[in-house]
Amino acid sequence: MLNIHNLSISFQGEYLFEDITFRLGAGDRIGLIGKNGAGKSTMLKILSKELEPDSGQIAADKNLSIGFLKQDIDFEFGRTVLEESYEAFKDIRALEAKIEDINHQLVERDDYESEGYHQLMVDLNEIQHQYEIIGGYNYQGETEKILQGLGFKREDFNKLTDTFSGGWRMRIELAKLLLQNNDILLLDEPTNHLDIESIIWLEGFLKSYIGAVVIVSHDKMFLDNVTNRTIEISLGRIYDYKKPYSQYLILRNEIKEQQVAAQKNQQKQIEQTEKLIEKFRAKASKASMAQSLIKKLDRIDRIEVDEDDNSVMTLNFPVSVTPGKVVIEAHRISKTYDKLQVLKNIDLTIERDSKTAFVGQNGQGKSTLAKIIVGELNHEGKLKLGHNVQIGYFAQNQAEYLDGNKTVLDTMIDAANEKNRSKVRDILGSFLFRGEEVDKYVKVLSGGERNRLALAKLLLQPFNVLVMDEPTNHLDIKSKNVLKEALKKFEGTLILVSHDRDFLQGLTNRIYEFKDQKIKQYLGDIDFYLEQRNVENLREVEKRDVVLEQPKETNKQSYEDQKKLKSLNNKLSNIEAKISQLEKDIKTMDVELATDYDMTVSDPKFFDKYDAAKKDLASLLKEWENIQMELEILS
C-alpha cells in the first residue's frame, strides 16, 4: 500500500530521523510513539505529502487516498455542522449541483421533442446513475450517524461551526475524514478533544477499518485497544514491532536485556582474544597466529545496545506568598450558555494547600467552573477569593494562547518581568529548549512542545493557587511523570481537571464529580472515588452514567417489542456483514480495473458483475438505514 525507504529529514543541520524504512499495509493500525519533538507529527506530514523529506522514497499504490487529521486546522466560517461535514463528499455534492442544474433547465424548457431536451434527459439519467453508485442516496444518513458517534446531538447539526470551541471543530474535521473512506488515515492526537463515550465509539470504528491507520497518541489505553503495531521514533531511529503499545514496551525491554547480555558475552570473548594477541605477539613463532586473531577480531560484528532518549524536562512550581486559610468561596454559582444550563446553584469551598480534582463527562461544567474561578467567565452567584490569593491558570487549549509568529525565546521574554527576565534561558533549558531550539517559531512546534512552552511561561508569574485544565494533553509519558512529580511537591493549592486516572493517582485528596448541573464531593483520592462508585476506571464511570441516564421506559418494553428488537438487531448484523464483504469485493474489482485496461477480454461479464455489486451495496445501505430508523423508534 505504502512503502517508505531510507527516509531522512533534518532541521537546522540536525537529523530528526535518518534512513528510516518501513511499510504500511491494509489492516495495519500503527501507534506512532516517541518523545515530544522526536518527529511524530513531522512523519505524518511527510506521509501525507504535506512536507518533503530531505532524502528517501515513498512508493504508493495507484490512486491511493490519504486522510490527515492535524493538530491545527483551518475552518471556513459561516457553515453549519452538517454543511461542513458534507465537504467530505465533494464528488457527490458536485453531481448534486449538476442534477439541480439539469432539472432547472428541464423545468424552463418546453421543447420536449427536441434533440437538446432528449440529451438533457440522457445526461440526467447518467449522472443520477453515477450519483447512486458513489453513495449519493446514503451519505446524509452516514454523516448523521458519525456525527452522533462523535458526541453531536441532532439539535447541533444546523448550528454554525463558529459557535463551537476548537475541540468540537476538531471533531467535525475527524468526522469528515471518517466519511471519506480513505485508504490510509493519519491521526495526530485524535482523542485530545473527545469525551470517553466518543473515544470508545472511535475505538470501535478504527478496529473495523479496512485500510491502514497511523495514530499519534499519548493515551495508553486507546493505543492498547486500537493498535496492532507500534513504531517508536527515538534518537533518529525507529523501532517497529507488531504489538500494541503495552506489549511493545515489554518486548522492547526484553530485547534490550538480551542485547546487554549478548554484548557482555561478546566483550568477554573480545578481551580473551586481545590477551591472546598480546601473548602471541611477543613470540616470533606465534606471530602468524596473532595476525590471524587480529583479522578475526576485525571481522566481529560488534553488538550494540539500543539507546534510549532519557532526557526529561525539569519542573518545579514555587509558591509566591502564603494566602489565607480559605482561598476560594463560591456560593450559588450558575452558568448558562444560550439556553443550555451547565451549572446550577453550585456551592464550593477550597482551602489552602488542598489538592482537588474535577472529574465527570465532557460538557458537565468542569472547565466552565475552572474558568469562573480564574475570572474568565461571567456567571450568576458569588465567587470570593481569599486574602493574598494569586492564581496561575493552565487552560485546556493553552497552546492557542501562544503567538505562532513569535520565537520560543521571544514568547518567554515578552511574558517575563524585570526580576525574572535574566532567568528565561535557564527556564527554557530546563524545559528542553536548548541552543538553537529557542529560535524556533512557535508555529513549527509540536503539540507537546507547545505545552512545554506554556508550562515554562506559567513559571514567569507568581501564584499560590494553581488551576490546570487537562494539562497532560499532547505531553509524552515521561513529561507527564515529570509534571506529576512537580505537582506532588507543589506546596500551594491545586485544582486539576483531568480524565487521566494514572495521572491523578496519588496527586489529589479531594474529588468533585460534575453531573446534571451539580457537583458531589468525595473526601479521598481518585482510587477512593472509583471505589465509592464501584468501578475500575474513569471510563466505566462515564459509560455507566450513560446507562443510568436512559429513560425508564426502555426497561419496560413489551415482550413483542423485545422480540422485534432482537430480530432487527440480528438482521442488522447480517446486513452489516454483507455490506463489509461487498465493499471488499468492490475494492478488489477497483484494483483489477486500475491494473487491467481491457477487462472485457479477460472477463467479458466483469462490468455486469461490477454494476450489480454497486447496486446491491446501495440497496443494502438503504435497508440498513431503514432498520436503524426502526431501532431508534423502538429504543
PDB file of N, CA and C in Angstrom, residues 443-523:
ATOM      1  N   LYS A 443       4.919  28.331  15.737  1.00  0.00           N
ATOM      2  CA  LYS A 443       4.050  27.639  14.783  1.00  0.00           C
ATOM      3  C   LYS A 443       4.649  26.323  14.270  1.00  0.00           C
ATOM      4  N   VAL A 444       5.966  26.126  14.386  1.00  0.00           N
ATOM      5  CA  VAL A 444       6.569  24.867  13.917  1.00  0.00           C
ATOM      6  C   VAL A 444       6.736  23.851  15.048  1.00  0.00           C
ATOM      7  N   LEU A 445       6.363  24.216  16.264  1.00  0.00           N
ATOM      8  CA  LEU A 445       6.499  23.296  17.396  1.00  0.00           C
ATOM      9  C   LEU A 445       5.403  22.239  17.352  1.00  0.00           C
ATOM     10  N   SER A 446       5.713  21.058  17.887  1.00  0.00           N
ATOM     11  CA  SER A 446       4.688  20.022  18.030  1.00  0.00           C
ATOM     12  C   SER A 446       3.747  20.411  19.168  1.00  0.00           C
ATOM     13  N   GLY A 447       2.618  19.691  19.271  1.00  0.00           N
ATOM     14  CA  GLY A 447       1.665  19.973  20.341  1.00  0.00           C
ATOM     15  C   GLY A 447       2.293  19.841  21.723  1.00  0.00           C
ATOM     16  N   GLY A 448       3.122  18.805  21.892  1.00  0.00           N
ATOM     17  CA  GLY A 448       3.782  18.584  23.185  1.00  0.00           C
ATOM     18  C   GLY A 448       4.790  19.676  23.499  1.00  0.00           C
ATOM     19  N   GLU A 449       5.521  20.136  22.477  1.00  0.00           N
ATOM     20  CA  GLU A 449       6.497  21.213  22.692  1.00  0.00           C
ATOM     21  C   GLU A 449       5.787  22.515  23.062  1.00  0.00           C
ATOM     22  N   ARG A 450       4.642  22.755  22.447  1.00  0.00           N
ATOM     23  CA  ARG A 450       3.879  23.964  22.809  1.00  0.00           C
ATOM     24  C   ARG A 450       3.389  23.894  24.257  1.00  0.00           C
ATOM     25  N   ASN A 451       2.951  22.700  24.656  1.00  0.00           N
ATOM     26  CA  ASN A 451       2.517  22.553  26.050  1.00  0.00           C
ATOM     27  C   ASN A 451       3.681  22.782  27.015  1.00  0.00           C
ATOM     28  N   ARG A 452       4.868  22.286  26.642  1.00  0.00           N
ATOM     29  CA  ARG A 452       6.044  22.522  27.489  1.00  0.00           C
ATOM     30  C   ARG A 452       6.353  24.013  27.570  1.00  0.00           C
ATOM     31  N   LEU A 453       6.233  24.715  26.444  1.00  0.00           N
ATOM     32  CA  LEU A 453       6.483  26.159  26.434  1.00  0.00           C
ATOM     33  C   LEU A 453       5.456  26.889  27.294  1.00  0.00           C
ATOM     34  N   ALA A 454       4.193  26.455  27.211  1.00  0.00           N
ATOM     35  CA  ALA A 454       3.147  27.076  28.026  1.00  0.00           C
ATOM     36  C   ALA A 454       3.415  26.860  29.515  1.00  0.00           C
ATOM     37  N   LEU A 455       3.918  25.672  29.878  1.00  0.00           N
ATOM     38  CA  LEU A 455       4.278  25.413  31.279  1.00  0.00           C
ATOM     39  C   LEU A 455       5.446  26.298  31.716  1.00  0.00           C
ATOM     40  N   ALA A 456       6.433  26.442  30.835  1.00  0.00           N
ATOM     41  CA  ALA A 456       7.582  27.306  31.145  1.00  0.00           C
ATOM     42  C   ALA A 456       7.125  28.748  31.349  1.00  0.00           C
ATOM     43  N   LYS A 457       6.220  29.197  30.494  1.00  0.00           N
ATOM     44  CA  LYS A 457       5.691  30.565  30.583  1.00  0.00           C
ATOM     45  C   LYS A 457       4.934  30.781  31.894  1.00  0.00           C
ATOM     46  N   LEU A 458       4.251  29.724  32.336  1.00  0.00           N
ATOM     47  CA  LEU A 458       3.493  29.799  33.585  1.00  0.00           C
ATOM     48  C   LEU A 458       4.394  30.127  34.773  1.00  0.00           C
ATOM     49  N   LEU A 459       5.648  29.653  34.722  1.00  0.00           N
ATOM     50  CA  LEU A 459       6.576  29.861  35.837  1.00  0.00           C
ATOM     51  C   LEU A 459       7.040  31.316  35.958  1.00  0.00           C
ATOM     52  N   LEU A 460       6.726  32.138  34.960  1.00  0.00           N
ATOM     53  CA  LEU A 460       7.167  33.537  34.999  1.00  0.00           C
ATOM     54  C   LEU A 460       6.236  34.417  35.832  1.00  0.00           C
ATOM     55  N   GLN A 461       5.095  33.862  36.248  1.00  0.00           N
ATOM     56  CA  GLN A 461       4.163  34.643  37.062  1.00  0.00           C
ATOM     57  C   GLN A 461       4.092  34.075  38.480  1.00  0.00           C
ATOM     58  N   PRO A 462       3.865  34.934  39.475  1.00  0.00           N
ATOM     59  CA  PRO A 462       3.753  34.437  40.854  1.00  0.00           C
ATOM     60  C   PRO A 462       2.371  33.836  41.100  1.00  0.00           C
ATOM     61  N   PHE A 463       2.299  32.715  41.795  1.00  0.00           N
ATOM     62  CA  PHE A 463       0.989  32.153  42.162  1.00  0.00           C
ATOM     63  C   PHE A 463       1.131  31.261  43.394  1.00  0.00           C
ATOM     64  N   ASN A 464       0.019  31.099  44.092  1.00  0.00           N
ATOM     65  CA  ASN A 464      -0.054  30.155  45.208  1.00  0.00           C
ATOM     66  C   ASN A 464      -1.251  29.210  45.050  1.00  0.00           C
ATOM     67  N   VAL A 465      -2.095  29.487  44.067  1.00  0.00           N
ATOM     68  CA  VAL A 465      -3.202  28.600  43.694  1.00  0.00           C
ATOM     69  C   VAL A 465      -3.032  28.263  42.212  1.00  0.00           C
ATOM     70  N   LEU A 466      -2.966  26.982  41.891  1.00  0.00           N
ATOM     71  CA  LEU A 466      -2.726  26.556  40.511  1.00  0.00           C
ATOM     72  C   LEU A 466      -3.958  25.811  39.989  1.00  0.00           C
ATOM     73  N   VAL A 467      -4.562  26.360  38.924  1.00  0.00           N
ATOM     74  CA  VAL A 467      -5.723  25.740  38.289  1.00  0.00           C
ATOM     75  C   VAL A 467      -5.266  25.209  36.929  1.00  0.00           C
ATOM     76  N   MET A 468      -5.387  23.885  36.730  1.00  0.00           N
ATOM     77  CA  MET A 468      -4.907  23.264  35.490  1.00  0.00           C
ATOM     78  C   MET A 468      -6.025  22.443  34.851  1.00  0.00           C
ATOM     79  N   ASP A 469      -6.305  22.754  33.579  1.00  0.00           N
ATOM     80  CA  ASP A 469      -7.373  22.074  32.850  1.00  0.00           C
ATOM     81  C   ASP A 469      -6.752  21.154  31.795  1.00  0.00           C
ATOM     82  N   GLU A 470      -6.825  19.850  32.027  1.00  0.00           N
ATOM     83  CA  GLU A 470      -6.262  18.835  31.123  1.00  0.00           C
ATOM     84  C   GLU A 470      -4.817  19.165  30.727  1.00  0.00           C
ATOM     85  N   PRO A 471      -3.917  19.305  31.692  1.00  0.00           N
ATOM     86  CA  PRO A 471      -2.547  19.713  31.359  1.00  0.00           C
ATOM     87  C   PRO A 471      -1.736  18.642  30.639  1.00  0.00           C
ATOM     88  N   THR A 472      -2.211  17.382  30.646  1.00  0.00           N
ATOM     89  CA  THR A 472      -1.413  16.296  30.049  1.00  0.00           C
ATOM     90  C   THR A 472      -1.683  16.107  28.563  1.00  0.00           C
ATOM     91  N   ASN A 473      -2.667  16.841  28.013  1.00  0.00           N
ATOM     92  CA  ASN A 473      -2.902  16.752  26.561  1.00  0.00           C
ATOM     93  C   ASN A 473      -1.611  17.059  25.806  1.00  0.00           C
ATOM     94  N   HIS A 474      -1.256  16.229  24.867  1.00  0.00           N
ATOM     95  CA  HIS A 474      -0.072  16.378  24.000  1.00  0.00           C
ATOM     96  C   HIS A 474       1.250  16.015  24.697  1.00  0.00           C
ATOM     97  N   LEU A 475       1.257  15.830  26.015  1.00  0.00           N
ATOM     98  CA  LEU A 475       2.529  15.530  26.685  1.00  0.00           C
ATOM     99  C   LEU A 475       2.860  14.042  26.557  1.00  0.00           C
ATOM    100  N   ASP A 476       4.148  13.733  26.298  1.00  0.00           N
ATOM    101  CA  ASP A 476       4.554  12.331  26.254  1.00  0.00           C
ATOM    102  C   ASP A 476       4.578  11.747  27.666  1.00  0.00           C
ATOM    103  N   ILE A 477       4.746  10.423  27.733  1.00  0.00           N
ATOM    104  CA  ILE A 477       4.635   9.718  29.021  1.00  0.00           C
ATOM    105  C   ILE A 477       5.637  10.257  30.042  1.00  0.00           C
ATOM    106  N   LYS A 478       6.890  10.452  29.609  1.00  0.00           N
ATOM    107  CA  LYS A 478       7.924  10.920  30.547  1.00  0.00           C
ATOM    108  C   LYS A 478       7.611  12.331  31.047  1.00  0.00           C
ATOM    109  N   SER A 479       7.152  13.203  30.149  1.00  0.00           N
ATOM    110  CA  SER A 479       6.810  14.567  30.554  1.00  0.00           C
ATOM    111  C   SER A 479       5.627  14.579  31.522  1.00  0.00           C
ATOM    112  N   LYS A 480       4.667  13.669  31.295  1.00  0.00           N
ATOM    113  CA  LYS A 480       3.536  13.542  32.227  1.00  0.00           C
ATOM    114  C   LYS A 480       4.032  13.208  33.626  1.00  0.00           C
ATOM    115  N   ASN A 481       4.976  12.262  33.695  1.00  0.00           N
ATOM    116  CA  ASN A 481       5.505  11.846  35.003  1.00  0.00           C
ATOM    117  C   ASN A 481       6.248  12.979  35.696  1.00  0.00           C
ATOM    118  N   VAL A 482       6.999  13.773  34.915  1.00  0.00           N
ATOM    119  CA  VAL A 482       7.720  14.916  35.489  1.00  0.00           C
ATOM    120  C   VAL A 482       6.724  15.933  36.040  1.00  0.00           C
ATOM    121  N   LEU A 483       5.667  16.215  35.259  1.00  0.00           N
ATOM    122  CA  LEU A 483       4.644  17.166  35.701  1.00  0.00           C
ATOM    123  C   LEU A 483       3.954  16.661  36.968  1.00  0.00           C
ATOM    124  N   LYS A 484       3.664  15.374  37.002  1.00  0.00           N
ATOM    125  CA  LYS A 484       3.001  14.811  38.172  1.00  0.00           C
ATOM    126  C   LYS A 484       3.864  14.953  39.424  1.00  0.00           C
ATOM    127  N   GLU A 485       5.152  14.653  39.304  1.00  0.00           N
ATOM    128  CA  GLU A 485       6.053  14.783  40.458  1.00  0.00           C
ATOM    129  C   GLU A 485       6.157  16.231  40.927  1.00  0.00           C
ATOM    130  N   ALA A 486       6.182  17.181  39.974  1.00  0.00           N
ATOM    131  CA  ALA A 486       6.254  18.604  40.334  1.00  0.00           C
ATOM    132  C   ALA A 486       4.990  19.040  41.076  1.00  0.00           C
ATOM    133  N   LEU A 487       3.832  18.535  40.642  1.00  0.00           N
ATOM    134  CA  LEU A 487       2.573  18.886  41.300  1.00  0.00           C
ATOM    135  C   LEU A 487       2.473  18.248  42.687  1.00  0.00           C
ATOM    136  N   LYS A 488       3.056  17.056  42.828  1.00  0.00           N
ATOM    137  CA  LYS A 488       3.094  16.423  44.161  1.00  0.00           C
ATOM    138  C   LYS A 488       3.879  17.280  45.149  1.00  0.00           C
ATOM    139  N   LYS A 489       4.976  17.876  44.663  1.00  0.00           N
ATOM    140  CA  LYS A 489       5.843  18.682  45.535  1.00  0.00           C
ATOM    141  C   LYS A 489       5.324  20.109  45.726  1.00  0.00           C
ATOM    142  N   PHE A 490       4.373  20.522  44.879  1.00  0.00           N
ATOM    143  CA  PHE A 490       3.847  21.893  44.953  1.00  0.00           C
ATOM    144  C   PHE A 490       3.203  22.134  46.322  1.00  0.00           C
ATOM    145  N   GLU A 491       3.660  23.153  47.011  1.00  0.00           N
ATOM    146  CA  GLU A 491       3.196  23.404  48.380  1.00  0.00           C
ATOM    147  C   GLU A 491       1.983  24.327  48.443  1.00  0.00           C
ATOM    148  N   GLY A 492       1.479  24.726  47.287  1.00  0.00           N
ATOM    149  CA  GLY A 492       0.303  25.582  47.245  1.00  0.00           C
ATOM    150  C   GLY A 492      -0.977  24.780  47.079  1.00  0.00           C
ATOM    151  N   THR A 493      -2.027  25.442  46.609  1.00  0.00           N
ATOM    152  CA  THR A 493      -3.345  24.837  46.406  1.00  0.00           C
ATOM    153  C   THR A 493      -3.495  24.446  44.940  1.00  0.00           C
ATOM    154  N   LEU A 494      -3.994  23.242  44.689  1.00  0.00           N
ATOM    155  CA  LEU A 494      -4.096  22.731  43.325  1.00  0.00           C
ATOM    156  C   LEU A 494      -5.536  22.369  43.001  1.00  0.00           C
ATOM    157  N   ILE A 495      -6.002  22.824  41.836  1.00  0.00           N
ATOM    158  CA  ILE A 495      -7.293  22.395  41.279  1.00  0.00           C
ATOM    159  C   ILE A 495      -6.992  21.825  39.897  1.00  0.00           C
ATOM    160  N   LEU A 496      -7.362  20.565  39.698  1.00  0.00           N
ATOM    161  CA  LEU A 496      -6.946  19.844  38.494  1.00  0.00           C
ATOM    162  C   LEU A 496      -8.157  19.242  37.787  1.00  0.00           C
ATOM    163  N   VAL A 497      -8.359  19.617  36.531  1.00  0.00           N
ATOM    164  CA  VAL A 497      -9.392  19.000  35.693  1.00  0.00           C
ATOM    165  C   VAL A 497      -8.712  17.938  34.837  1.00  0.00           C
ATOM    166  N   SER A 498      -9.135  16.680  34.976  1.00  0.00           N
ATOM    167  CA  SER A 498      -8.477  15.617  34.217  1.00  0.00           C
ATOM    168  C   SER A 498      -9.357  14.380  34.136  1.00  0.00           C
ATOM    169  N   HIS A 499      -9.150  13.593  33.055  1.00  0.00           N
ATOM    170  CA  HIS A 499      -9.825  12.296  32.934  1.00  0.00           C
ATOM    171  C   HIS A 499      -8.798  11.166  32.944  1.00  0.00           C
ATOM    172  N   ASP A 500      -7.555  11.490  33.311  1.00  0.00           N
ATOM    173  CA  ASP A 500      -6.446  10.533  33.270  1.00  0.00           C
ATOM    174  C   ASP A 500      -6.220   9.947  34.662  1.00  0.00           C
ATOM    175  N   ARG A 501      -6.683   8.703  34.871  1.00  0.00           N
ATOM    176  CA  ARG A 501      -6.589   8.092  36.194  1.00  0.00           C
ATOM    177  C   ARG A 501      -5.135   7.927  36.638  1.00  0.00           C
ATOM    178  N   ASP A 502      -4.265   7.453  35.720  1.00  0.00           N
ATOM    179  CA  ASP A 502      -2.855   7.262  36.073  1.00  0.00           C
ATOM    180  C   ASP A 502      -2.240   8.565  36.584  1.00  0.00           C
ATOM    181  N   PHE A 503      -2.595   9.646  35.932  1.00  0.00           N
ATOM    182  CA  PHE A 503      -2.040  10.953  36.303  1.00  0.00           C
ATOM    183  C   PHE A 503      -2.585  11.406  37.661  1.00  0.00           C
ATOM    184  N   LEU A 504      -3.865  11.145  37.929  1.00  0.00           N
ATOM    185  CA  LEU A 504      -4.496  11.624  39.159  1.00  0.00           C
ATOM    186  C   LEU A 504      -4.114  10.789  40.392  1.00  0.00           C
ATOM    187  N   GLN A 505      -3.707   9.541  40.168  1.00  0.00           N
ATOM    188  CA  GLN A 505      -3.409   8.658  41.306  1.00  0.00           C
ATOM    189  C   GLN A 505      -2.328   9.258  42.203  1.00  0.00           C
ATOM    190  N   GLY A 506      -2.640   9.364  43.493  1.00  0.00           N
ATOM    191  CA  GLY A 506      -1.680   9.874  44.470  1.00  0.00           C
ATOM    192  C   GLY A 506      -1.438  11.364  44.395  1.00  0.00           C
ATOM    193  N   LEU A 507      -2.246  12.079  43.590  1.00  0.00           N
ATOM    194  CA  LEU A 507      -1.988  13.500  43.368  1.00  0.00           C
ATOM    195  C   LEU A 507      -2.980  14.401  44.093  1.00  0.00           C
ATOM    196  N   THR A 508      -4.217  13.955  44.250  1.00  0.00           N
ATOM    197  CA  THR A 508      -5.243  14.797  44.868  1.00  0.00           C
ATOM    198  C   THR A 508      -5.824  14.114  46.106  1.00  0.00           C
ATOM    199  N   ASN A 509      -6.406  14.917  46.988  1.00  0.00           N
ATOM    200  CA  ASN A 509      -7.017  14.373  48.206  1.00  0.00           C
ATOM    201  C   ASN A 509      -8.503  14.695  48.319  1.00  0.00           C
ATOM    202  N   ARG A 510      -9.055  15.270  47.249  1.00  0.00           N
ATOM    203  CA  ARG A 510     -10.483  15.579  47.229  1.00  0.00           C
ATOM    204  C   ARG A 510     -10.968  15.543  45.776  1.00  0.00           C
ATOM    205  N   ILE A 511     -12.125  14.906  45.554  1.00  0.00           N
ATOM    206  CA  ILE A 511     -12.683  14.773  44.209  1.00  0.00           C
ATOM    207  C   ILE A 511     -14.051  15.443  44.172  1.00  0.00           C
ATOM    208  N   TYR A 512     -14.290  16.228  43.142  1.00  0.00           N
ATOM    209  CA  TYR A 512     -15.632  16.750  42.867  1.00  0.00           C
ATOM    210  C   TYR A 512     -16.107  16.151  41.554  1.00  0.00           C
ATOM    211  N   GLU A 513     -17.217  15.418  41.620  1.00  0.00           N
ATOM    212  CA  GLU A 513     -17.813  14.834  40.419  1.00  0.00           C
ATOM    213  C   GLU A 513     -18.884  15.779  39.883  1.00  0.00           C
ATOM    214  N   PHE A 514     -18.804  16.105  38.584  1.00  0.00           N
ATOM    215  CA  PHE A 514     -19.742  17.010  37.931  1.00  0.00           C
ATOM    216  C   PHE A 514     -20.769  16.182  37.160  1.00  0.00           C
ATOM    217  N   LYS A 515     -22.051  16.424  37.467  1.00  0.00           N
ATOM    218  CA  LYS A 515     -23.108  15.672  36.803  1.00  0.00           C
ATOM    219  C   LYS A 515     -24.446  16.378  36.994  1.00  0.00           C
ATOM    220  N   ASP A 516     -25.187  16.503  35.896  1.00  0.00           N
ATOM    221  CA  ASP A 516     -26.534  17.083  35.936  1.00  0.00           C
ATOM    222  C   ASP A 516     -26.565  18.452  36.612  1.00  0.00           C
ATOM    223  N   GLN A 517     -25.622  19.326  36.238  1.00  0.00           N
ATOM    224  CA  GLN A 517     -25.547  20.730  36.692  1.00  0.00           C
ATOM    225  C   GLN A 517     -25.113  20.876  38.159  1.00  0.00           C
ATOM    226  N   LYS A 518     -24.836  19.743  38.806  1.00  0.00           N
ATOM    227  CA  LYS A 518     -24.457  19.761  40.229  1.00  0.00           C
ATOM    228  C   LYS A 518     -23.047  19.200  40.407  1.00  0.00           C
ATOM    229  N   ILE A 519     -22.514  19.342  41.620  1.00  0.00           N
ATOM    230  CA  ILE A 519     -21.251  18.695  41.953  1.00  0.00           C
ATOM    231  C   ILE A 519     -21.429  17.882  43.240  1.00  0.00           C
ATOM    232  N   LYS A 520     -20.672  16.780  43.326  1.00  0.00           N
ATOM    233  CA  LYS A 520     -20.713  15.938  44.516  1.00  0.00           C
ATOM    234  C   LYS A 520     -19.290  15.722  45.009  1.00  0.00           C
ATOM    235  N   GLN A 521     -19.084  15.890  46.316  1.00  0.00           N
ATOM    236  CA  GLN A 521     -17.741  15.824  46.886  1.00  0.00           C
ATOM    237  C   GLN A 521     -17.421  14.422  47.415  1.00  0.00           C
ATOM    238  N   TYR A 522     -16.184  13.982  47.155  1.00  0.00           N
ATOM    239  CA  TYR A 522     -15.664  12.731  47.703  1.00  0.00           C
ATOM    240  C   TYR A 522     -14.356  13.068  48.417  1.00  0.00           C
ATOM    241  N   LEU A 523     -14.278  12.815  49.712  1.00  0.00           N
ATOM    242  CA  LEU A 523     -13.090  13.167  50.504  1.00  0.00           C
ATOM    243  C   LEU A 523     -12.068  12.030  50.440  1.00  0.00           C
TER     244      LEU A 523
END
